[in-house]
C-alpha angles and dihedrals in degrees: 000000000000115000116236098239144020121248113226121201118196104209102209090165109153096340087115085079091220091301101120089185086077093065093091096051096041092050092044092053092045089054093047088050091060100255118155094206135031105209132203134177125244120194102021124107086351102134126119109301094006126131099252107041098146121176134184093277091053091050089050089052091051090050091051091050091049092049090050093050095041097241129122120249119231130183133197105225104211103164134029092247088057090059089054089060096050096042086079089065127067098235119171095206143027135194127223118205121221093250092053091058088065102029102040110025093152090054090053091051090051091051092048088050090064088073091229122130110278124194111201124193116213101199096122102039134064091212116103096203105020092168098037130246118319130159091228096049121087117190118208124203109233139170111204102222121120104236107009109212121208093251091052096058109115133184094358108181117261088200121016094198093052089056095046092248125143097198152302135307098198134206097165124116115256133001101285099095095049090051091050088050091054090050087054095050107275112157097182128049122187115189133170114253130206143166091217125027092190093062109117098193090107132002094246094078091069093058096039130101124240118230092264092049093047091050090051090051092050094047095048093040093055092047090051089050090055089056090051091051087057089057095252 
């Protein structure tokens, strides 16, 4: 059965550039762009003096900003100590990065065991369902290149349902690949989100969408989904 709508995840990640004062504006713009989730990363580049050293107070601030802007918070749990931080919050969903699938499989199993929704990127494994079938687990096709150019796309699903995939975790430039994914049955789209694509602080800005681009993707994606619901 086809779900009624597409879930859009705005991957803010580290596009705050270490300026946690940008949380409010990034989350605001993600919400205005139509995203269902504003996503951050916990456990990556998080050492002393690094760009993404988020603690419990920072997570609480993100949650407050999300509540204010009526968008759901989502965190990639990359290391076991990151899960310890978020366990104190009553989140309904978690994200698993491609590297965590390979590097921390026991962590992934523990997160799945919570019974919460878990989105899992598959960019660094050839297995389609590395943790088996589960109604609360949503596998996302991913190719771990940053950015992913059109001529580098390989083995893109012709039908997401036929492959047991819920959607796409995208590193391509632009909105074309996510829209193709929705045409082919993707129910979840994760896409990097930035306020400034020309920012060179980290590489992710170059493959991210601006608020206007993200909004265009959401609008077109949801219209395409309506056509699919009609059996077209």
